[in-house]
Coordinates of C-alpha atoms in Angstrom, one line a residue:
M1 CA -17.6 -26.7 21.4
D2 CA -21.2 -27.3 22.6
P3 CA -23.1 -24.0 22.8
I4 CA -25.0 -25.3 25.8
H5 CA -21.9 -24.4 27.9
H6 CA -22.1 -20.7 27.1
A7 CA -25.0 -19.5 25.2
L8 CA -28.5 -20.0 26.5
P9 CA -29.7 -20.4 30.1
R10 CA -29.4 -24.0 31.1
P11 CA -32.7 -25.9 31.6
A12 CA -33.8 -26.2 35.2
A13 CA -33.2 -29.9 35.0
A14 CA -29.5 -29.3 34.5
R15 CA -29.2 -26.8 37.3
A16 CA -31.1 -28.6 40.1
P17 CA -32.1 -32.2 39.5
S18 CA -35.5 -33.1 40.9
S19 CA -36.1 -35.9 43.3
N20 CA -37.0 -38.1 40.3
Q21 CA -33.7 -37.3 38.8
D22 CA -31.9 -38.0 42.0
R23 CA -33.4 -41.4 42.1
A24 CA -32.6 -42.0 38.4
S25 CA -29.0 -40.8 38.8
S26 CA -28.4 -43.0 41.9
H27 CA -28.6 -46.0 39.5
V28 CA -26.3 -44.4 36.9
N29 CA -22.9 -43.3 37.9
L30 CA -20.0 -42.3 35.6
A31 CA -18.3 -45.7 35.7
G32 CA -21.6 -47.3 34.9
I33 CA -22.2 -44.9 31.9
L34 CA -18.8 -45.9 30.5
R35 CA -19.1 -49.6 31.2
E36 CA -22.6 -49.8 29.7
R37 CA -21.8 -47.4 26.8
L38 CA -24.7 -45.1 27.6
L39 CA -23.2 -42.0 25.9
R40 CA -25.1 -40.6 23.0
P41 CA -23.8 -38.2 20.4
R42 CA -25.6 -35.1 19.1
F43 CA -24.4 -33.7 15.8
Q44 CA -24.3 -30.0 15.2
P45 CA -23.7 -28.8 11.6
V46 CA -20.7 -26.7 10.5
V47 CA -21.8 -24.7 7.5
D48 CA -19.8 -23.7 4.4
L49 CA -21.2 -20.2 3.9
S50 CA -19.5 -19.7 0.6
H51 CA -21.4 -22.6 -1.0
S52 CA -24.6 -22.5 1.2
R53 CA -24.1 -26.2 2.2
V54 CA -23.3 -28.4 5.2
Y55 CA -19.6 -28.8 5.4
G56 CA -19.6 -31.3 8.3
H57 CA -20.8 -32.0 11.9
E58 CA -19.3 -31.7 15.3
S59 CA -20.1 -34.6 17.7
L60 CA -21.3 -33.3 21.0
I61 CA -21.8 -35.9 23.7
R62 CA -24.7 -36.5 26.1
G63 CA -25.1 -38.7 29.1
P64 CA -28.3 -40.7 29.9
A65 CA -31.4 -38.5 29.8
D66 CA -33.2 -37.5 33.0
T67 CA -29.9 -37.8 35.0
A68 CA -27.6 -35.3 36.6
L69 CA -25.0 -36.4 34.1
H70 CA -27.0 -35.7 30.9
F71 CA -25.4 -32.4 30.0
P72 CA -21.7 -32.3 29.0
D73 CA -20.6 -29.7 31.6
A74 CA -21.7 -31.9 34.5
L75 CA -20.5 -35.1 32.8
F76 CA -17.0 -33.9 32.1
A77 CA -16.7 -32.1 35.5
E78 CA -17.5 -35.4 37.2
A79 CA -15.0 -37.2 35.0
R80 CA -12.3 -34.7 36.0
R81 CA -13.2 -35.0 39.6
Q82 CA -12.9 -38.8 39.5
G83 CA -9.8 -38.8 37.3
L84 CA -11.7 -40.5 34.5
H85 CA -11.6 -37.8 31.9
P86 CA -9.3 -39.6 29.4
Q87 CA -11.6 -42.6 29.5
L88 CA -14.7 -40.4 29.1
E89 CA -13.1 -38.5 26.1
L90 CA -12.1 -41.8 24.5
A91 CA -15.7 -43.1 24.9
S92 CA -17.1 -39.9 23.5
F93 CA -14.7 -39.9 20.6
R94 CA -15.7 -43.5 19.7
A95 CA -19.5 -42.8 20.2
G96 CA -19.4 -39.9 17.8
A97 CA -17.4 -41.8 15.2
Q98 CA -19.7 -44.8 15.4
G99 CA -22.8 -42.7 15.3
F100 CA -21.6 -40.8 12.3
E101 CA -20.8 -44.1 10.6
R102 CA -24.3 -45.5 11.4
H103 CA -25.9 -42.6 9.6
D104 CA -23.7 -43.2 6.6
A105 CA -23.1 -39.5 6.6
A106 CA -21.2 -37.4 4.1
G107 CA -18.9 -34.5 4.9
M108 CA -16.5 -34.0 7.7
L109 CA -16.8 -35.2 11.3
F110 CA -15.3 -33.0 14.1
L111 CA -14.3 -35.0 17.2
N112 CA -13.1 -33.4 20.4
L113 CA -10.0 -34.3 22.5
S114 CA -8.4 -32.3 25.2
G115 CA -4.7 -31.8 25.2
S116 CA -4.2 -34.0 28.3
A117 CA -6.2 -36.8 26.7
L118 CA -4.3 -36.5 23.4
I119 CA -1.0 -36.7 25.2
H120 CA -2.2 -39.6 27.4
Y121 CA -3.2 -41.8 24.5
W122 CA -0.1 -40.7 22.4
T123 CA 2.1 -41.8 25.3
L124 CA 0.1 -45.0 25.8
W125 CA -0.3 -46.1 22.2
G126 CA 2.2 -44.2 20.1
E127 CA 1.8 -44.7 16.3
E128 CA -1.2 -47.0 17.0
M129 CA -3.1 -44.0 18.5
P130 CA -5.3 -43.1 15.4
R131 CA -6.4 -46.7 14.8
R132 CA -7.1 -47.3 18.5
L133 CA -9.1 -44.1 18.8
L134 CA -11.4 -45.3 16.1
K135 CA -11.3 -49.0 17.3
D136 CA -13.9 -50.9 15.2
C137 CA -15.2 -47.8 13.3
E138 CA -14.4 -47.9 9.6
L139 CA -14.8 -44.2 8.8
A140 CA -12.3 -42.9 6.3
P141 CA -9.7 -41.0 8.3
S142 CA -9.7 -38.2 5.8
S143 CA -13.3 -37.4 6.9
I144 CA -12.3 -36.8 10.5
I145 CA -11.1 -33.5 12.0
V146 CA -9.7 -33.9 15.6
E147 CA -10.5 -30.7 17.6
L148 CA -8.0 -29.9 20.4
T149 CA -10.2 -28.4 23.1
E150 CA -9.0 -25.6 25.4
Q151 CA -9.1 -27.1 28.9
D152 CA -5.4 -27.8 29.4
P153 CA -2.3 -25.6 29.2
L154 CA 0.1 -27.2 26.7
S155 CA 3.1 -24.8 26.5
E156 CA 5.3 -27.4 28.4
Y157 CA 4.2 -30.2 26.1
M158 CA 4.6 -28.8 22.6
D159 CA 6.9 -31.7 21.5
E160 CA 4.4 -34.3 22.6
V161 CA 1.5 -32.4 21.0
A162 CA 3.5 -32.0 17.7
S163 CA 4.2 -35.7 17.6
A164 CA 0.6 -36.6 18.3
F165 CA -0.6 -34.2 15.6
A166 CA 1.9 -35.6 13.1
C167 CA 0.7 -39.1 13.9
L168 CA -2.9 -38.2 13.3
R169 CA -2.1 -36.4 10.0
E170 CA 0.1 -39.3 8.9
Y171 CA -3.0 -41.5 9.3
G172 CA -5.0 -39.1 7.1
M173 CA -6.9 -37.1 9.7
R174 CA -7.0 -33.3 10.0
V175 CA -6.5 -31.3 13.2
A176 CA -8.2 -28.1 14.5
L177 CA -7.9 -25.8 17.5
D178 CA -11.1 -25.2 19.3
D179 CA -12.3 -22.1 21.1
Y180 CA -9.4 -20.0 19.9
G181 CA -9.0 -16.7 21.9
V182 CA -10.0 -18.0 25.3
G183 CA -8.8 -20.6 27.7
N184 CA -5.5 -22.2 26.7
S185 CA -5.8 -22.0 22.9
N186 CA -2.9 -19.6 22.1
L187 CA -0.9 -18.1 19.3
Q188 CA 2.1 -20.2 20.1
L189 CA 0.1 -23.4 19.8
W190 CA -1.4 -22.2 16.5
A191 CA 2.0 -21.1 15.0
E192 CA 3.9 -24.3 16.0
M193 CA 1.2 -26.9 15.4
Q194 CA -0.1 -25.4 12.1
P195 CA -3.6 -26.8 12.5
D196 CA -5.8 -27.2 9.4
L197 CA -8.6 -25.2 11.0
V198 CA -9.0 -22.8 13.9
K199 CA -12.4 -22.3 15.6
I200 CA -12.7 -18.8 16.9
D201 CA -14.5 -18.8 20.2
R202 CA -18.1 -17.7 20.4
Y203 CA -17.2 -14.9 22.7
F204 CA -16.0 -12.9 19.7
F205 CA -19.3 -13.4 17.8
D206 CA -21.9 -12.9 20.5
G207 CA -23.3 -9.5 19.6
I208 CA -20.5 -8.7 17.1
G209 CA -23.0 -6.9 14.9
Q210 CA -23.2 -4.1 17.4
D211 CA -19.6 -4.3 18.7
A212 CA -16.9 -2.7 16.6
R213 CA -14.2 -3.8 19.2
K214 CA -15.0 -7.4 18.6
Q215 CA -15.1 -6.9 14.8
N216 CA -11.5 -5.4 15.0
M217 CA -10.4 -8.3 17.2
V218 CA -11.7 -10.9 14.7
R219 CA -10.1 -9.0 11.8
A220 CA -6.7 -9.3 13.7
I221 CA -7.2 -13.0 14.1
L222 CA -8.1 -13.4 10.4
K223 CA -4.9 -11.6 9.4
V224 CA -3.0 -14.2 11.4
A225 CA -5.0 -17.0 9.8
Q226 CA -4.3 -15.6 6.3
H227 CA -0.6 -15.3 7.1
L228 CA -0.4 -18.9 8.4
G229 CA -2.7 -20.3 5.7
T230 CA -5.3 -21.6 8.1
A231 CA -9.1 -21.9 7.5
V232 CA -11.3 -20.4 10.2
V233 CA -14.6 -21.4 11.7
A234 CA -16.8 -18.9 13.5
E235 CA -18.4 -20.5 16.6
G236 CA -21.6 -19.6 18.4
I237 CA -23.5 -17.8 15.7
E238 CA -27.0 -17.3 17.2
T239 CA -28.5 -14.3 15.3
A240 CA -29.0 -13.2 11.7
E241 CA -27.2 -10.0 12.5
D242 CA -24.1 -11.8 13.8
L243 CA -24.1 -14.1 10.8
A244 CA -24.2 -11.1 8.5
V245 CA -21.1 -9.7 10.0
V246 CA -19.3 -13.1 9.8
R247 CA -20.0 -13.1 6.1
E248 CA -19.0 -9.5 5.8
L249 CA -15.7 -10.5 7.3
D250 CA -15.5 -13.2 4.6
I251 CA -15.3 -16.1 7.1
R252 CA -16.1 -19.3 5.1
Y253 CA -17.2 -21.7 7.8
A254 CA -19.6 -21.1 10.7
Q255 CA -21.4 -23.0 13.5
G256 CA -24.1 -22.1 16.0
W257 CA -27.7 -22.5 17.0
F258 CA -28.8 -20.1 14.3
L259 CA -27.4 -22.5 11.7
G260 CA -28.4 -25.7 13.4
R261 CA -28.7 -27.2 16.9
P262 CA -27.1 -30.4 18.1
E263 CA -29.5 -33.2 17.1
E264 CA -29.5 -37.0 17.0
M265 CA -30.1 -36.9 13.2
L266 CA -27.6 -35.3 11.0
L267 CA -28.5 -32.3 8.8
T268 CA -28.0 -33.2 5.2
E269 CA -28.9 -29.8 3.7
L270 CA -29.8 -26.4 5.0
A271 CA -33.4 -25.4 5.5
P272 CA -34.6 -23.4 2.5
P273 CA -35.1 -20.1 4.3
L274 CA -31.5 -20.2 5.6
R275 CA -30.2 -21.4 2.3
D276 CA -32.0 -18.6 0.5
S277 CA -30.8 -16.0 3.1
L278 CA -27.2 -17.0 2.3
R279 CA -27.6 -16.2 -1.3
V280 CA -28.0 -12.5 -0.8
R281 CA -27.0 -10.6 2.3
A282 CA -28.3 -7.4 3.8
P283 CA -25.7 -4.9 4.8
A284 CA -24.2 -5.6 8.2
S285 CA -24.1 -2.8 10.7
A286 CA -20.5 -2.0 9.9
P287 CA -19.0 1.1 8.4
Q288 CA -20.1 1.6 4.8
R289 CA -17.5 1.0 2.1
A290 CA -16.7 3.4 -0.7
V291 CA -19.4 3.6 -3.3
G292 CA -17.2 2.1 -5.9
G293 CA -17.1 -1.1 -3.9
T294 CA -20.9 -1.5 -3.3
A295 CA -24.0 -2.3 -5.3
A296 CA -24.4 1.4 -5.9
S297 CA -21.7 1.2 -8.5
L298 CA -23.9 -1.3 -10.5
R299 CA -27.1 0.7 -10.3
V300 CA -28.9 2.2 -13.3
E301 CA -32.0 4.4 -13.0
A302 CA -35.1 2.7 -14.5
P303 CA -38.8 3.3 -14.3
A304 CA -40.9 0.8 -12.4
A305 CA -44.4 -0.7 -12.9
L306 CA -46.8 -0.1 -10.1
L307 CA -49.3 -2.7 -8.7
P308 CA -52.2 -2.7 -9.2
A309 CA -52.3 0.4 -11.3
H310 CA -50.2 -0.7 -14.3
T311 CA -51.3 -3.3 -16.7
N312 CA -49.4 -5.6 -19.0
D313 CA -50.1 -3.2 -21.9
D314 CA -48.4 -0.5 -19.8
V315 CA -45.3 -2.7 -19.4
H316 CA -45.3 -3.4 -23.1
R317 CA -45.3 0.3 -23.8
L318 CA -42.5 0.8 -21.3
F319 CA -40.3 -1.8 -23.1
I320 CA -41.0 -0.2 -26.5
E321 CA -40.1 3.3 -25.2
H322 CA -36.9 2.1 -23.4
K323 CA -35.3 -0.4 -25.8
D324 CA -32.2 -0.6 -23.6
R325 CA -34.0 -1.9 -20.5
H326 CA -33.4 -5.6 -19.8
A327 CA -36.2 -5.7 -17.2
V328 CA -38.8 -3.8 -15.3
A329 CA -39.2 -3.8 -11.6
V330 CA -42.7 -4.1 -10.1
V331 CA -43.4 -2.2 -6.9
D332 CA -46.3 -1.7 -4.5
A333 CA -47.9 1.5 -3.3
D334 CA -45.0 2.0 -0.8
N335 CA -42.5 1.7 -3.6
R336 CA -41.3 -1.7 -2.3
P337 CA -40.3 -4.3 -4.9
V338 CA -42.6 -7.2 -5.3
G339 CA -41.3 -8.7 -8.6
I340 CA -39.3 -8.2 -11.8
I341 CA -40.4 -8.7 -15.4
N342 CA -37.7 -10.0 -17.8
R343 CA -37.9 -8.1 -21.2
R344 CA -37.2 -11.1 -23.4
D345 CA -39.7 -13.4 -21.7
F346 CA -42.4 -10.8 -21.6
L347 CA -42.1 -9.9 -25.3
E348 CA -42.1 -13.6 -26.2
H349 CA -45.4 -14.0 -24.4
Y350 CA -46.8 -10.8 -26.0
A351 CA -45.8 -12.0 -29.5
Q352 CA -48.0 -15.1 -29.1
R353 CA -51.5 -15.0 -30.7
Y354 CA -54.3 -13.6 -28.5
T355 CA -51.9 -12.9 -25.5
R356 CA -52.5 -9.1 -25.7
E357 CA -56.2 -9.5 -26.1
L358 CA -56.4 -12.0 -23.1
F359 CA -54.0 -10.4 -20.7
G360 CA -53.3 -6.8 -21.9
R361 CA -55.6 -5.2 -19.3
D362 CA -54.6 -7.5 -16.5
A363 CA -52.4 -6.4 -13.7
C364 CA -48.7 -6.4 -14.6
S365 CA -48.0 -9.2 -12.2
T366 CA -49.1 -11.8 -14.8
F367 CA -45.6 -12.5 -16.2
M368 CA -43.4 -11.3 -13.4
N369 CA -40.9 -13.3 -11.3
A370 CA -42.2 -12.9 -7.8
E371 CA -38.9 -13.8 -6.2
P372 CA -36.4 -11.3 -7.6
V373 CA -32.9 -10.8 -6.2
L374 CA -33.1 -7.7 -4.0
V375 CA -29.8 -6.0 -3.1
D376 CA -29.4 -3.0 -0.7
L377 CA -27.5 -0.1 -2.2
N378 CA -24.8 -0.4 0.4
V379 CA -24.1 -4.1 0.1
S380 CA -20.5 -4.7 -0.9
I381 CA -19.5 -6.3 -4.2
D382 CA -17.7 -8.9 -2.2
Q383 CA -20.9 -9.9 -0.5
L384 CA -22.7 -10.1 -3.9
S385 CA -20.1 -12.7 -5.1
H386 CA -22.3 -15.3 -3.3
V387 CA -25.1 -14.6 -5.7
L388 CA -23.0 -16.1 -8.5
I389 CA -22.9 -19.5 -6.9
S390 CA -26.6 -19.6 -5.8
E391 CA -28.9 -22.3 -7.1
D392 CA -31.3 -19.7 -8.7
Q393 CA -29.4 -18.4 -11.7
R394 CA -32.3 -16.3 -13.1
Y395 CA -30.5 -13.2 -12.0
L396 CA -28.3 -13.6 -15.0
M397 CA -31.2 -12.8 -17.3
D398 CA -33.5 -10.8 -14.9
G399 CA -30.8 -8.8 -13.2
L400 CA -31.1 -7.4 -9.7
I401 CA -33.3 -4.9 -8.1
I402 CA -31.3 -2.3 -6.1
T403 CA -33.1 -1.0 -3.0
R404 CA -32.5 1.9 -0.5
D405 CA -33.9 1.2 2.9
G406 CA -36.2 -1.5 1.5
R407 CA -37.6 0.7 -1.3
Y408 CA -36.9 0.6 -5.0
D409 CA -33.9 2.6 -6.2
G410 CA -32.9 1.1 -9.6
L411 CA -31.8 -2.0 -11.5
A412 CA -28.5 -3.8 -12.2
T413 CA -27.8 -6.4 -14.8
G414 CA -26.3 -9.8 -14.2
E415 CA -23.5 -9.0 -16.7
T416 CA -22.3 -6.0 -14.6
L417 CA -22.4 -8.1 -11.5
V418 CA -20.3 -10.9 -13.0
R419 CA -17.8 -8.4 -14.4
S420 CA -17.5 -6.4 -11.1
V421 CA -17.1 -9.6 -9.0
T422 CA -14.5 -11.0 -11.4
E423 CA -12.5 -7.8 -11.3
M424 CA -12.6 -7.7 -7.6
R425 CA -11.6 -11.3 -7.2
I426 CA -8.7 -10.9 -9.6
E427 CA -7.4 -8.0 -7.6
A428 CA -8.0 -9.7 -4.2
A429 CA -6.4 -12.9 -5.4
R430 CA -3.2 -11.0 -5.9
Y431 CA -3.0 -10.7 -2.1
A432 CA -4.7 -13.9 -0.8
N433 CA -6.4 -16.8 -2.6
P434 CA -10.1 -16.7 -1.7
L435 CA -10.4 -20.5 -1.6
T436 CA -7.3 -21.5 0.4
S437 CA -6.6 -18.2 2.2
L438 CA -3.0 -18.7 1.2
P439 CA -0.9 -15.7 0.2
G440 CA -1.2 -14.7 -3.5
N441 CA 1.0 -13.2 -6.1
I442 CA 2.0 -10.0 -4.3
P443 CA 2.9 -11.5 -1.0
I444 CA 4.8 -14.3 -2.9
S445 CA 6.8 -11.7 -4.8
R446 CA 7.6 -9.7 -1.6
H447 CA 8.8 -12.9 0.2
I448 CA 11.1 -13.8 -2.8
A449 CA 12.5 -10.2 -2.5
T450 CA 13.1 -10.7 1.2
L451 CA 14.9 -14.0 0.6
L452 CA 17.0 -12.4 -2.2
E453 CA 18.3 -9.9 0.4
D454 CA 19.6 -12.7 2.7
A455 CA 22.8 -14.7 2.2
D456 CA 21.3 -18.2 2.6
D457 CA 20.2 -20.3 -0.3
F458 CA 16.5 -21.1 -0.8
T459 CA 14.5 -23.2 -3.1
I460 CA 11.3 -22.1 -4.9
C461 CA 9.0 -25.0 -5.8
Y462 CA 6.3 -24.4 -8.4
G463 CA 3.7 -27.1 -8.3
D464 CA 0.5 -27.8 -10.2
L465 CA -1.9 -30.7 -10.8
N466 CA -1.9 -33.1 -13.7
N467 CA -5.3 -34.1 -15.1
F468 CA -7.1 -31.6 -12.9
K469 CA -9.3 -30.0 -15.6
P470 CA -11.0 -33.3 -16.7
F471 CA -11.5 -34.2 -13.0
N472 CA -13.1 -30.8 -12.4
D473 CA -15.3 -31.2 -15.6
V474 CA -16.5 -34.6 -14.5
Y475 CA -17.1 -34.1 -10.8
G476 CA -17.9 -30.4 -10.7
Y477 CA -16.3 -27.4 -9.1
W478 CA -17.2 -28.4 -5.5
R479 CA -15.1 -31.6 -5.8
G480 CA -12.5 -29.5 -7.7
D481 CA -12.4 -27.1 -4.7
D482 CA -11.9 -30.1 -2.4
M483 CA -8.9 -31.2 -4.6
I484 CA -7.4 -27.7 -4.4
M485 CA -7.9 -27.6 -0.6
L486 CA -6.3 -31.1 -0.3
T487 CA -3.2 -29.7 -2.2
A488 CA -2.9 -26.8 0.2
E489 CA -3.4 -29.0 3.2
V490 CA -0.7 -31.5 2.1
I491 CA 1.8 -28.8 1.2
K492 CA 1.4 -27.1 4.6
R493 CA 1.7 -30.3 6.4
H494 CA 5.2 -31.0 5.1
C495 CA 6.5 -27.4 5.4
D496 CA 8.2 -25.9 8.4
P497 CA 6.2 -22.8 9.4
Q498 CA 9.3 -21.3 10.9
R499 CA 11.4 -21.6 7.7
D500 CA 9.1 -22.1 4.7
F501 CA 6.5 -20.0 2.9
V502 CA 3.4 -21.5 1.1
G503 CA 1.6 -19.4 -1.5
H504 CA -1.3 -20.0 -3.9
V505 CA -0.9 -18.3 -7.3
G506 CA -4.4 -19.4 -8.4
G507 CA -6.3 -22.4 -9.7
D508 CA -4.1 -25.5 -9.2
D509 CA -0.8 -23.5 -9.2
F510 CA 1.1 -23.3 -5.9
V511 CA 4.4 -21.7 -5.0
V512 CA 6.5 -22.8 -2.0
L513 CA 9.6 -21.0 -0.8
L514 CA 11.7 -23.4 1.2
R515 CA 14.7 -22.7 3.5
S516 CA 14.5 -26.1 5.2
P517 CA 17.8 -28.0 4.4
D518 CA 15.8 -31.2 3.7
W519 CA 13.6 -29.4 1.1
M520 CA 13.9 -32.1 -1.5
E521 CA 12.7 -34.8 0.9
R522 CA 9.8 -32.6 1.9
A523 CA 8.9 -32.1 -1.8
R524 CA 8.9 -35.8 -2.4
R525 CA 6.7 -36.4 0.7
I526 CA 4.3 -33.8 -0.5
I527 CA 4.0 -35.4 -3.9
A528 CA 3.7 -38.9 -2.5
E529 CA 1.0 -38.0 0.1
F530 CA -1.0 -35.9 -2.3
N531 CA -1.0 -38.6 -5.1
E532 CA -2.2 -41.2 -2.6
R533 CA -4.9 -39.1 -1.0
A534 CA -6.2 -37.6 -4.2
I535 CA -7.6 -41.0 -5.2
A536 CA -10.1 -40.8 -2.4
L537 CA -11.8 -37.9 -4.1
Y538 CA -12.9 -40.1 -7.0
D539 CA -16.0 -42.2 -6.9
D540 CA -15.9 -46.0 -6.7
E541 CA -16.0 -46.5 -10.5
G542 CA -13.1 -44.0 -11.0
R543 CA -11.0 -45.7 -8.3
R544 CA -11.6 -49.1 -9.9
N545 CA -10.7 -47.9 -13.3
G546 CA -7.7 -45.9 -12.2
G547 CA -9.1 -42.7 -13.6
I548 CA -12.0 -41.3 -15.6
E549 CA -13.2 -40.8 -19.2
A550 CA -13.5 -37.2 -20.3
E551 CA -13.1 -34.9 -23.3
D552 CA -9.6 -33.5 -23.9
R553 CA -8.9 -29.9 -24.9
Y554 CA -9.9 -30.8 -28.5
G555 CA -13.2 -32.3 -27.5
V556 CA -12.0 -35.9 -28.1
P557 CA -13.1 -38.4 -25.4
R558 CA -10.2 -40.2 -23.8
F559 CA -9.0 -41.7 -20.6
F560 CA -7.4 -39.6 -17.9
P561 CA -5.5 -41.3 -15.0
F562 CA -5.7 -40.0 -11.4
V563 CA -4.8 -36.4 -10.6
T564 CA -1.2 -36.1 -9.5
L565 CA 1.0 -33.3 -8.3
G566 CA 4.1 -32.2 -10.3
V567 CA 6.7 -29.9 -8.8
G568 CA 9.5 -27.9 -10.5
A569 CA 12.1 -26.9 -8.0
L570 CA 14.7 -24.1 -8.4
T571 CA 17.5 -23.6 -5.9
V572 CA 18.6 -20.0 -5.7
T573 CA 21.9 -18.6 -4.3
P574 CA 21.2 -14.9 -3.5
S575 CA 24.8 -13.8 -3.7
L576 CA 24.7 -14.8 -7.4
C577 CA 21.6 -12.9 -8.2
E578 CA 22.5 -9.2 -8.2
R579 CA 19.9 -7.1 -10.0
I580 CA 17.6 -10.0 -10.3
R581 CA 13.9 -9.2 -9.7
P582 CA 11.5 -11.5 -7.8
E583 CA 9.5 -12.0 -11.0
D584 CA 12.6 -13.3 -12.8
I585 CA 12.9 -16.0 -10.1
A586 CA 9.2 -16.8 -10.4
S587 CA 9.5 -17.1 -14.2
A588 CA 12.5 -19.4 -14.0
A589 CA 10.6 -21.6 -11.5
A590 CA 7.6 -21.7 -13.9
H591 CA 10.0 -22.8 -16.7
V592 CA 11.2 -25.7 -14.6
K593 CA 7.5 -26.6 -13.9
H594 CA 6.9 -26.8 -17.6
K595 CA 9.6 -29.3 -17.9
V596 CA 7.7 -31.4 -15.3
K597 CA 4.6 -31.2 -17.4
H598 CA 6.1 -31.9 -20.8
G599 CA 8.4 -34.7 -19.4
N600 CA 5.5 -36.3 -17.5
L601 CA 7.7 -36.3 -14.4
S602 CA 6.9 -35.8 -10.7
L603 CA 9.9 -33.6 -9.7
V604 CA 12.5 -31.7 -11.6
T605 CA 15.2 -29.6 -9.8
E606 CA 17.6 -27.0 -11.2
R607 CA 20.0 -24.4 -9.8
Y608 CA 19.4 -20.8 -10.7
A609 CA 22.3 -18.7 -11.9
G610 CA 20.5 -16.0 -14.0
A611 CA 19.1 -18.6 -16.4
P612 CA 17.9 -22.2 -16.0
L613 CA 20.7 -24.7 -16.0
P614 CA 20.6 -28.4 -16.9
Q615 CA 18.4 -30.7 -14.9
L616 CA 20.0 -32.1 -11.7
N617 CA 17.6 -35.0 -10.9
S618 CA 14.0 -36.0 -10.8

């Protein structure tokens, strides 16, 4: 949603058109704007905070400049007054798609449709709706996310909305709910429509850094998102303090004027100051966590070098006296860190001929890294996980400088950071996968236990990806993440949220617990759609060749065909499973999955009776 609706005071031109504007607008009415195609898109970035990159852009429409219908609130209000809002929304949708295509942009494109416009065009066009929405635009449908805006109450039209969503998804598009928490975006719509993303309204993030009530409300929404397996976008981020809380809440995607304003040109990468600020976070004004979960647990006491008093010779003596020190922090007269000196690099310099004679009495800043990673004592380990994926990897050798209220307090090594983050992620992943937000091992086991207590049969499907490792090796982990997210999206699309449960064990392993009677047909549709859409994640050469060249596990180069999804399905009758533990069911399902792998099959099904039985079909 365009922040101009809510955030900053509207420019005077938008509130009270001048006489010049009146004269200009007299020649440009809404019908003329639509007829002459005078709408112009502005593109606001949606940022992936986890990877410090632009994830996509939302298209926000503008009418002709210097007219009363330039800003979207006036434009859409006039369209509703005249009964032309479906036509305006269609024209805006197409203008955004065509503008995005002209820029040859990468990433996702968010395009808005109200519920009434969606139902209007679904009723008018039926299965042709996605193609007609795009008209002559040749954007890949998989790059488009259709945002359902909040203007219209939809509780009476759930069947129509569900059919329209299904049509968009069948075409390859994704769907999102906009402005969740206000207007007509409600929990019923979320639960029944199972959107791919939900945008939480800016109301909840405006001043969230100082509002514990809003923080608790957002946490409650995030619990719903985690349970339903839905990615979340924080809207209306306009201050560094609010962004810090968003990251503290572990929300992956965000949008707002602080991250990027709506512009004619698309933002291809974040500005360096913002990108750098995303690497390390200052503590948000939220309650401090236990010391064991903060940077304090990484800290070791270590003497620092003082500028300008200490020389390179002083640093050399310090390293000789403290043989276990990996680095020395350099501080100013106020004990504020200004740099860090890596032990190995420094001693290599000092071992060279004449270095000591030339530089020994110089200030100790000669060989220091003037851009160290600074971490406040109270920053959580969870926050520090973003350091691991930053572009600057020198922290692995230099370590980190721990501060207290901006002043030097100690050092931490890159090794202890990596170990602490890894341990934390392993524990957290048992409850929810950090990439897909789907339930992890513990919720999966609990759900199996619940199903075992019921009388009805259920089927546990264990799926993983064939040829995923070479794909990840060749294209990198970002593209690998996209493949994992695609898997989650496709699985959720074909599951009934009222009956079925989707979990993510980790990596490319997914567990789905199905009570839908047509579970086998659902599994087949999941496999077919994934196998088709996964091809789009390869580059042109890979698509032409039907796969990629990569090294196998023995280091031997060979050809790997496209990544595909394999599923092992195990049907369970609870009445036959007395004294059977959830982990026994999970192990039996994994056994069926291995048959899929070793048999090079797409689907193997068995019935559980305490031990795996012969294969039924594939």
